[in-house]
């Protein structure tokens, strides 16, 4: 029998920071919508910049959850956050509404993984505020319920997210593959719009799974890409990682385009950036691309190539800004 939740008698507050992550081997498709169970595993890089900082204050004086994003109340996103808090409160056995103050140092919901860093930071902040004592695997499992990719931002460096087999999702968690020091790659992100994406990843994944004639082939092929990327990372084999990561990104977008109606996340600038990156690599510059559910292009390169890559992307018509980042640590508690 589960115990009755404990009512808080005084406010409890904590803050956490998490970096965004970009998948090299993409996650696209869910095997369970309610628990956010992925239909495929994925491999990602956690970033040092592109961070979310979140402060959560559980306060017995509140009569509803509140969300402030970048200093402003955000009623549109509050129900999703509130539902997620309900789950964490139930797991922790505590009852009190919360004020969540969250700030991104990059545009929200434009394909820069704001939900990944956001739900990872929130999960870690709640764990600290409620002294819930969740370990890293549990944090990853819980963050996944908020957003699939958030499970990966719990860890730093190179991270693998497991598809898992269980219906309860206990084995659909991420784990570290290699630390930042193993292979300190750099990332340059070419930003070509600050607008939010038209079709969110959950809706896009469902439409793809329901309507694409190629969805099963994607799911069946994924273990081969994961194995190839794992080996390339272990050997620090740049060319091998470049080929499999670009292949996975293009396959994900090809798959999304094959949904009915097809999903088009690229704009013209996206395409031009991909050609520039391919041309650089053909000239011997160690760089490759990935693109998520939005038009921004993420160029991953060896540190020596960063100035060349940055200048080449900044030169593409339509690129508004180029943001650079190294690999970063997993989500962590910070002083409020
Ligand atoms: O976790 P979500 O719902 O934001 O989905 C992430 C989907 C992609 O960013 C397109 C791919 C990935 O693996 O991160």
PDB file of N, CA and C in Angstrom, residues 12 56-59 62 64-67 81 85 89 96-100 122 126:
ATOM      1  N   UNK A  12      10.521  24.721   0.142  1.00  0.00           N
ATOM      2  CA  UNK A  12      11.790  24.011  -0.149  1.00  0.00           C
ATOM      3  C   UNK A  12      12.205  24.378  -1.566  1.00  0.00           C
ATOM      4  N   UNK A  56      13.426  25.578  -8.570  1.00  0.00           N
ATOM      5  CA  UNK A  56      12.093  25.115  -8.200  1.00  0.00           C
ATOM      6  C   UNK A  56      11.881  25.396  -6.718  1.00  0.00           C
ATOM      7  N   UNK A  57      10.721  25.997  -6.414  1.00  0.00           N
ATOM      8  CA  UNK A  57      10.384  26.283  -5.011  1.00  0.00           C
ATOM      9  C   UNK A  57       9.038  25.644  -4.705  1.00  0.00           C
ATOM     10  N   UNK A  58       9.060  24.579  -3.917  1.00  0.00           N
ATOM     11  CA  UNK A  58       7.802  23.972  -3.445  1.00  0.00           C
ATOM     12  C   UNK A  58       7.348  24.803  -2.258  1.00  0.00           C
ATOM     13  N   UNK A  59       6.115  25.303  -2.340  1.00  0.00           N
ATOM     14  CA  UNK A  59       5.693  26.274  -1.332  1.00  0.00           C
ATOM     15  C   UNK A  59       4.254  25.966  -0.903  1.00  0.00           C
ATOM     16  N   UNK A  62       1.317  28.219  -2.053  1.00  0.00           N
ATOM     17  CA  UNK A  62       0.819  28.312  -3.445  1.00  0.00           C
ATOM     18  C   UNK A  62      -0.447  27.475  -3.613  1.00  0.00           C
ATOM     19  N   UNK A  64      -1.471  26.733  -6.892  1.00  0.00           N
ATOM     20  CA  UNK A  64      -1.309  26.103  -8.212  1.00  0.00           C
ATOM     21  C   UNK A  64       0.171  26.166  -8.569  1.00  0.00           C
ATOM     22  N   UNK A  65       0.581  25.312  -9.510  1.00  0.00           N
ATOM     23  CA  UNK A  65       1.960  25.405 -10.009  1.00  0.00           C
ATOM     24  C   UNK A  65       2.103  26.636 -10.881  1.00  0.00           C
ATOM     25  N   UNK A  66       3.283  27.232 -10.848  1.00  0.00           N
ATOM     26  CA  UNK A  66       3.557  28.419 -11.684  1.00  0.00           C
ATOM     27  C   UNK A  66       4.836  28.178 -12.461  1.00  0.00           C
ATOM     28  N   UNK A  67       4.861  28.653 -13.704  1.00  0.00           N
ATOM     29  CA  UNK A  67       6.064  28.538 -14.534  1.00  0.00           C
ATOM     30  C   UNK A  67       6.459  29.908 -15.056  1.00  0.00           C
ATOM     31  N   UNK A  81       4.363  21.092 -17.590  1.00  0.00           N
ATOM     32  CA  UNK A  81       5.275  21.093 -16.442  1.00  0.00           C
ATOM     33  C   UNK A  81       4.551  20.604 -15.193  1.00  0.00           C
ATOM     34  N   UNK A  85       5.449  17.572 -12.779  1.00  0.00           N
ATOM     35  CA  UNK A  85       5.659  17.739 -11.333  1.00  0.00           C
ATOM     36  C   UNK A  85       4.771  16.771 -10.541  1.00  0.00           C
ATOM     37  N   UNK A  89       6.217  14.488  -7.704  1.00  0.00           N
ATOM     38  CA  UNK A  89       5.675  14.590  -6.333  1.00  0.00           C
ATOM     39  C   UNK A  89       5.186  13.220  -5.867  1.00  0.00           C
ATOM     40  N   UNK A  96       2.838  19.618  -2.495  1.00  0.00           N
ATOM     41  CA  UNK A  96       2.875  21.093  -2.418  1.00  0.00           C
ATOM     42  C   UNK A  96       3.052  21.575  -3.843  1.00  0.00           C
ATOM     43  N   UNK A  97       2.401  22.681  -4.156  1.00  0.00           N
ATOM     44  CA  UNK A  97       2.596  23.246  -5.491  1.00  0.00           C
ATOM     45  C   UNK A  97       3.967  23.911  -5.560  1.00  0.00           C
ATOM     46  N   UNK A  98       4.397  24.173  -6.800  1.00  0.00           N
ATOM     47  CA  UNK A  98       5.752  24.704  -6.986  1.00  0.00           C
ATOM     48  C   UNK A  98       5.766  25.882  -7.947  1.00  0.00           C
ATOM     49  N   UNK A  99       6.716  26.766  -7.717  1.00  0.00           N
ATOM     50  CA  UNK A  99       7.038  27.813  -8.691  1.00  0.00           C
ATOM     51  C   UNK A  99       8.324  27.367  -9.387  1.00  0.00           C
ATOM     52  N   UNK A 100       8.264  27.306 -10.705  1.00  0.00           N
ATOM     53  CA  UNK A 100       9.433  26.882 -11.491  1.00  0.00           C
ATOM     54  C   UNK A 100       9.920  28.083 -12.288  1.00  0.00           C
ATOM     55  N   UNK A 122      15.118  20.465 -14.428  1.00  0.00           N
ATOM     56  CA  UNK A 122      13.976  20.433 -13.506  1.00  0.00           C
ATOM     57  C   UNK A 122      14.007  19.171 -12.636  1.00  0.00           C
ATOM     58  N   UNK A 126      14.291  19.277  -8.598  1.00  0.00           N
ATOM     59  CA  UNK A 126      13.252  18.691  -7.732  1.00  0.00           C
ATOM     60  C   UNK A 126      13.865  17.659  -6.790  1.00  0.00           C
TER      61      UNK A 126
END
